XYZ file of C-alpha atoms in Angstrom:
351
model
C 123.068 -32.396 39.892
C 119.429 -32.003 40.865
C 116.603 -29.702 39.012
C 115.306 -26.981 41.248
C 111.759 -27.785 39.851
C 111.464 -31.294 39.787
C 113.987 -32.579 42.250
C 115.379 -35.051 39.785
C 118.818 -35.916 39.843
C 120.560 -35.555 36.449
C 124.108 -36.907 35.838
C 126.275 -34.202 34.634
C 127.536 -34.510 30.940
C 131.067 -34.343 30.137
C 131.956 -31.009 28.264
C 132.018 -31.205 24.612
C 135.386 -30.589 22.632
C 135.548 -27.402 20.867
C 134.452 -27.501 17.345
C 137.933 -27.134 15.755
C 138.997 -30.338 17.645
C 136.342 -32.567 16.451
C 136.762 -35.172 13.634
C 134.420 -33.340 11.454
C 136.119 -30.050 11.599
C 139.698 -31.831 10.700
C 137.908 -34.201 8.050
C 138.962 -37.253 9.965
C 136.597 -40.292 9.711
C 137.262 -42.464 12.591
C 137.263 -46.330 12.143
C 134.262 -48.100 13.663
C 136.032 -49.808 16.545
C 132.877 -51.391 17.867
C 132.598 -53.485 14.679
C 135.942 -55.205 15.282
C 136.589 -58.342 17.020
C 140.085 -59.362 18.276
C 142.045 -62.203 16.912
C 143.723 -64.205 19.707
C 146.030 -66.972 20.520
C 145.873 -68.590 23.798
C 148.078 -71.080 25.335
C 147.458 -73.693 28.233
C 149.620 -74.997 30.789
C 152.148 -77.560 29.663
C 153.118 -75.453 26.451
C 156.213 -73.482 25.984
C 154.090 -70.551 24.769
C 152.833 -69.976 28.494
C 153.743 -66.345 29.343
C 153.900 -63.450 27.019
C 155.566 -60.020 28.373
C 156.263 -57.934 25.345
C 154.724 -57.311 21.957
C 156.348 -55.110 19.257
C 155.844 -54.391 15.484
C 158.815 -54.028 12.846
C 158.926 -50.532 10.964
C 157.053 -51.478 8.061
C 154.307 -53.064 9.917
C 154.293 -56.538 8.382
C 155.894 -58.597 11.231
C 155.251 -58.791 15.139
C 157.660 -59.986 17.826
C 156.862 -61.492 21.195
C 158.749 -62.882 23.991
C 157.806 -64.302 27.306
C 158.832 -67.832 29.127
C 160.202 -69.202 25.901
C 163.932 -69.355 25.137
C 163.587 -67.389 21.958
C 161.496 -64.469 20.537
C 158.725 -65.538 18.225
C 158.082 -63.798 14.983
C 154.065 -63.253 13.906
C 152.733 -62.152 10.561
C 149.223 -61.135 11.608
C 147.996 -60.217 8.126
C 148.589 -63.858 7.159
C 147.688 -65.588 10.345
C 147.336 -65.017 14.023
C 148.531 -68.766 14.836
C 151.286 -69.903 17.013
C 151.929 -72.840 14.649
C 152.828 -70.399 11.722
C 155.273 -68.241 13.609
C 159.110 -68.327 13.397
C 160.905 -69.144 16.527
C 164.566 -67.334 16.696
C 166.443 -70.215 18.092
C 170.064 -70.691 18.342
C 171.383 -68.330 20.996
C 169.378 -68.013 24.381
C 169.704 -70.868 26.853
C 167.205 -69.381 29.189
C 164.032 -67.083 28.858
C 164.297 -64.314 26.063
C 162.940 -61.418 28.145
C 163.446 -58.443 25.873
C 163.863 -57.425 22.200
C 163.824 -54.534 19.996
C 163.144 -54.163 16.218
C 165.774 -52.045 14.152
C 164.728 -48.672 12.924
C 166.659 -49.023 9.920
C 165.925 -52.487 8.497
C 162.524 -54.095 8.724
C 164.077 -57.748 9.074
C 166.637 -56.872 12.057
C 165.903 -57.408 15.590
C 167.972 -57.905 18.660
C 166.998 -59.809 21.712
C 168.188 -60.433 25.320
C 167.988 -62.943 28.257
C 168.235 -61.723 31.824
C 169.414 -65.157 32.967
C 172.126 -66.024 30.617
C 172.993 -62.172 29.919
C 173.199 -62.884 26.333
C 172.293 -60.372 23.504
C 171.395 -61.746 20.077
C 171.257 -59.809 16.844
C 169.017 -61.342 14.212
C 168.096 -61.321 10.645
C 164.622 -62.812 11.074
C 164.865 -64.372 7.683
C 167.798 -66.602 8.811
C 167.779 -69.407 11.393
C 170.871 -68.443 13.372
C 171.936 -65.089 14.812
C 174.104 -62.599 12.974
C 175.746 -61.873 16.218
C 175.904 -62.881 20.071
C 177.217 -60.488 22.772
C 177.490 -61.208 26.641
C 176.856 -58.326 28.753
C 177.706 -57.796 32.405
C 174.350 -56.246 33.649
C 170.882 -57.869 33.228
C 168.983 -55.688 30.607
C 165.462 -55.039 31.507
C 164.567 -52.758 28.281
C 166.242 -51.685 25.155
C 165.480 -49.541 22.035
C 167.181 -48.658 18.855
C 167.759 -44.919 18.208
C 165.642 -43.404 15.468
C 168.625 -43.477 12.958
C 169.336 -46.961 13.897
C 172.819 -46.256 14.805
C 172.793 -46.951 18.289
C 170.849 -48.941 21.037
C 169.942 -47.566 24.358
C 169.494 -50.179 27.291
C 168.233 -49.888 30.910
C 169.673 -52.690 33.267
C 167.822 -53.923 36.287
C 169.291 -51.382 38.387
C 167.851 -48.646 36.017
C 171.485 -47.919 34.701
C 171.392 -46.392 31.305
C 174.151 -47.095 28.750
C 174.270 -47.585 25.064
C 175.793 -50.014 22.155
C 177.289 -48.775 18.911
C 178.314 -50.442 15.779
C 182.008 -50.937 15.151
C 183.552 -52.086 12.072
C 186.029 -55.091 12.354
C 189.544 -55.442 10.992
C 188.475 -56.713 7.646
C 186.039 -53.605 7.332
C 183.307 -55.776 5.929
C 181.478 -56.813 8.843
C 180.054 -54.545 11.684
C 179.426 -55.597 15.254
C 177.534 -54.054 18.192
C 179.796 -53.354 21.224
C 179.176 -51.476 24.491
C 179.879 -47.714 24.456
C 182.281 -47.632 27.572
C 182.251 -43.674 27.412
C 178.579 -43.174 28.022
C 176.475 -44.120 31.065
C 173.983 -42.680 33.333
C 172.743 -43.430 36.909
C 169.424 -42.093 37.742
C 168.057 -41.559 41.427
C 164.971 -43.297 40.699
C 163.899 -46.592 39.010
C 163.093 -46.322 35.143
C 159.772 -47.947 33.967
C 159.698 -46.882 30.376
C 161.567 -44.808 27.741
C 161.105 -43.259 24.334
C 163.220 -41.222 21.850
C 161.974 -38.112 20.307
C 161.831 -38.524 16.385
C 164.845 -36.471 15.879
C 166.858 -38.702 18.184
C 168.599 -35.988 20.190
C 166.431 -36.421 23.287
C 165.069 -39.440 25.300
C 162.121 -39.394 27.804
C 162.209 -41.783 30.646
C 159.290 -42.400 32.986
C 160.258 -43.124 36.668
C 158.920 -44.372 39.810
C 159.147 -40.801 41.108
C 156.005 -39.935 39.079
C 158.267 -37.702 37.061
C 159.515 -37.982 33.318
C 163.278 -37.411 33.102
C 164.811 -36.027 29.855
C 168.346 -36.885 28.837
C 170.181 -35.364 26.052
C 171.229 -38.397 23.484
C 173.985 -39.715 22.678
C 175.584 -38.120 25.690
C 172.966 -38.874 28.252
C 173.329 -35.587 29.969
C 170.453 -34.901 32.074
C 168.293 -31.874 30.821
C 165.416 -31.860 33.274
C 162.914 -33.575 35.370
C 159.182 -33.054 34.393
C 156.697 -33.950 37.392
C 153.553 -35.302 36.154
C 152.166 -37.901 38.506
C 151.407 -38.582 42.133
C 152.940 -41.881 42.456
C 154.948 -43.884 39.714
C 154.871 -42.756 36.149
C 154.511 -46.222 34.589
C 154.138 -45.409 30.745
C 155.145 -43.070 28.080
C 154.605 -42.479 24.230
C 155.225 -39.840 21.790
C 152.754 -39.241 18.997
C 153.992 -39.792 15.420
C 154.029 -36.131 14.736
C 156.629 -35.370 17.325
C 154.560 -32.681 19.071
C 152.982 -34.320 21.971
C 153.904 -37.030 24.734
C 151.485 -38.964 26.653
C 152.223 -40.359 30.234
C 150.273 -42.557 32.389
C 150.817 -43.497 36.002
C 149.610 -45.508 39.104
C 147.343 -42.599 39.875
C 145.362 -43.656 36.866
C 145.755 -40.459 35.083
C 147.047 -39.623 31.378
C 148.921 -36.225 30.912
C 149.395 -35.077 27.390
C 152.636 -32.997 27.446
C 153.804 -30.488 24.384
C 157.461 -31.417 24.137
C 158.092 -28.479 21.659
C 156.847 -25.721 24.081
C 157.666 -28.025 27.228
C 154.413 -27.640 28.813
C 151.331 -29.794 29.933
C 148.326 -29.298 27.686
C 145.573 -31.546 29.177
C 144.745 -34.376 31.374
C 142.561 -37.327 30.610
C 140.885 -39.636 32.975
C 139.615 -42.776 31.207
C 140.101 -45.474 33.607
C 139.958 -45.607 37.513
C 142.857 -48.136 38.019
C 146.795 -47.949 37.396
C 147.907 -47.449 33.873
C 150.230 -50.159 32.280
C 150.741 -48.907 28.882
C 150.201 -46.433 26.289
C 150.493 -46.454 22.575
C 149.492 -43.780 19.804
C 148.283 -44.839 16.516
C 150.393 -44.382 13.256
C 148.339 -41.297 12.197
C 148.573 -40.092 15.915
C 144.587 -39.922 15.977
C 144.012 -42.439 18.673
C 145.549 -43.273 22.055
C 145.346 -46.855 23.355
C 145.232 -47.172 26.963
C 146.381 -50.563 28.830
C 145.453 -50.871 32.686
C 145.102 -53.439 35.217
C 141.758 -54.234 33.974
C 141.299 -56.942 31.193
C 140.548 -54.667 28.316
C 142.033 -51.728 26.176
C 140.447 -48.371 26.088
C 140.728 -46.393 22.781
C 140.257 -42.495 22.994
C 140.688 -39.559 20.669
C 144.197 -38.168 21.232
C 143.240 -34.665 20.413
C 139.935 -34.412 22.550
C 140.631 -37.049 24.955
C 137.136 -38.637 24.779
C 137.002 -42.389 24.682
C 135.950 -43.709 21.332
C 135.707 -47.529 22.383
C 135.857 -48.434 26.188
C 136.437 -52.266 25.899
C 138.700 -54.183 23.624
C 138.082 -57.471 25.499
C 141.100 -59.315 26.549
C 142.025 -62.678 28.131
C 143.686 -60.781 31.020
C 145.315 -57.611 31.831
C 147.569 -56.623 28.999
C 151.556 -56.663 29.770
C 152.222 -54.732 26.653
C 150.315 -52.979 23.727
C 151.566 -51.545 20.306
C 149.731 -50.138 17.512
C 150.994 -51.173 14.076
C 153.201 -48.272 12.458
C 151.198 -48.453 9.064
C 147.648 -49.668 10.022
C 144.757 -49.274 12.627
C 145.750 -52.730 14.161
C 146.513 -52.874 17.951
C 148.576 -55.828 19.115
C 148.600 -56.688 22.931
C 149.784 -59.617 25.002
C 149.672 -60.682 28.659
C 148.831 -63.677 31.028
C 145.659 -65.179 31.813
C 144.665 -64.160 35.407
C 143.796 -67.710 36.539
C 146.147 -70.071 37.581
C 145.103 -72.594 35.076
C 145.349 -70.013 32.024
C 148.371 -69.345 30.034
C 149.901 -66.633 27.795
C 148.077 -64.836 24.968
C 148.409 -62.293 22.202
C 145.684 -60.336 20.669
C 145.490 -58.236 17.320
C 142.414 -55.815 17.145
C 141.704 -53.813 13.957
C 141.475 -53.747 10.323
C 142.912 -57.336 9.619
């Protein structure tokens, strides 16, 4: 805008949030994110640790898992060391690349992994060297997640068909094995890019390439509704730990905050000008991490939407991000954009 008296152009300021939404009014002291430096592990060509596509914390926040182009998931303990030589590779099952994993929501040491090429799912106690159970599936699974009660696993395959696995007791009644549930399946009209359960576990929210979030009843997988939120694909979804709000990101570079109790939109954030690749709420629900096609992560206030830190520097665009469930530590992973680079993981925060 320009002043009528001086003719000087002045950049308009962003509107200030209402007082009751500020950190001071809510007695919240935010971390000084600008004082943190990321701790990174990078790999070069010629090593097995070349591509990292997924990162995730266990339920107590003490262990971190990654997978990529290796034939196994890799377990890290960031508070001890962010060093590939001090990780635990879970070998003994997959003969090809481990492409996805999910931590149990009941036990901090339990994890399942999957390889798209050999179609094998492995169930691990990460303290042991061999898997507890292996299972061969008919479809190539691209995503999977334990339900909040830990009593089932929801999967999405390469054709975006949704199905579930449930534990079944064996004849001796001493051993429980996971098996596909043949009575439950859902075939959506559009491809699924991400999904999250609500905290009760009776609903699941799936982001789609149509730009909408599809809501399914769980565990029946009965469709409840479609929520149109984006122009273009909806690429990421996450729920705040308090169970009230859902954040979605899309190829339109917009973040929508949606009230899942009242089922209505509350506000729109615009903190990047490129497509969004991932979203993650901090454990206290105060901060929202935003991953995009840029080689950095933006941390914003989840209440006001104002950016608090505009550049967690990374070696390349992040493929996956995740806040620790117990501390302000943000993990991310990806590939180096140059042909000579390799995979990397990064931990940023109070380590």
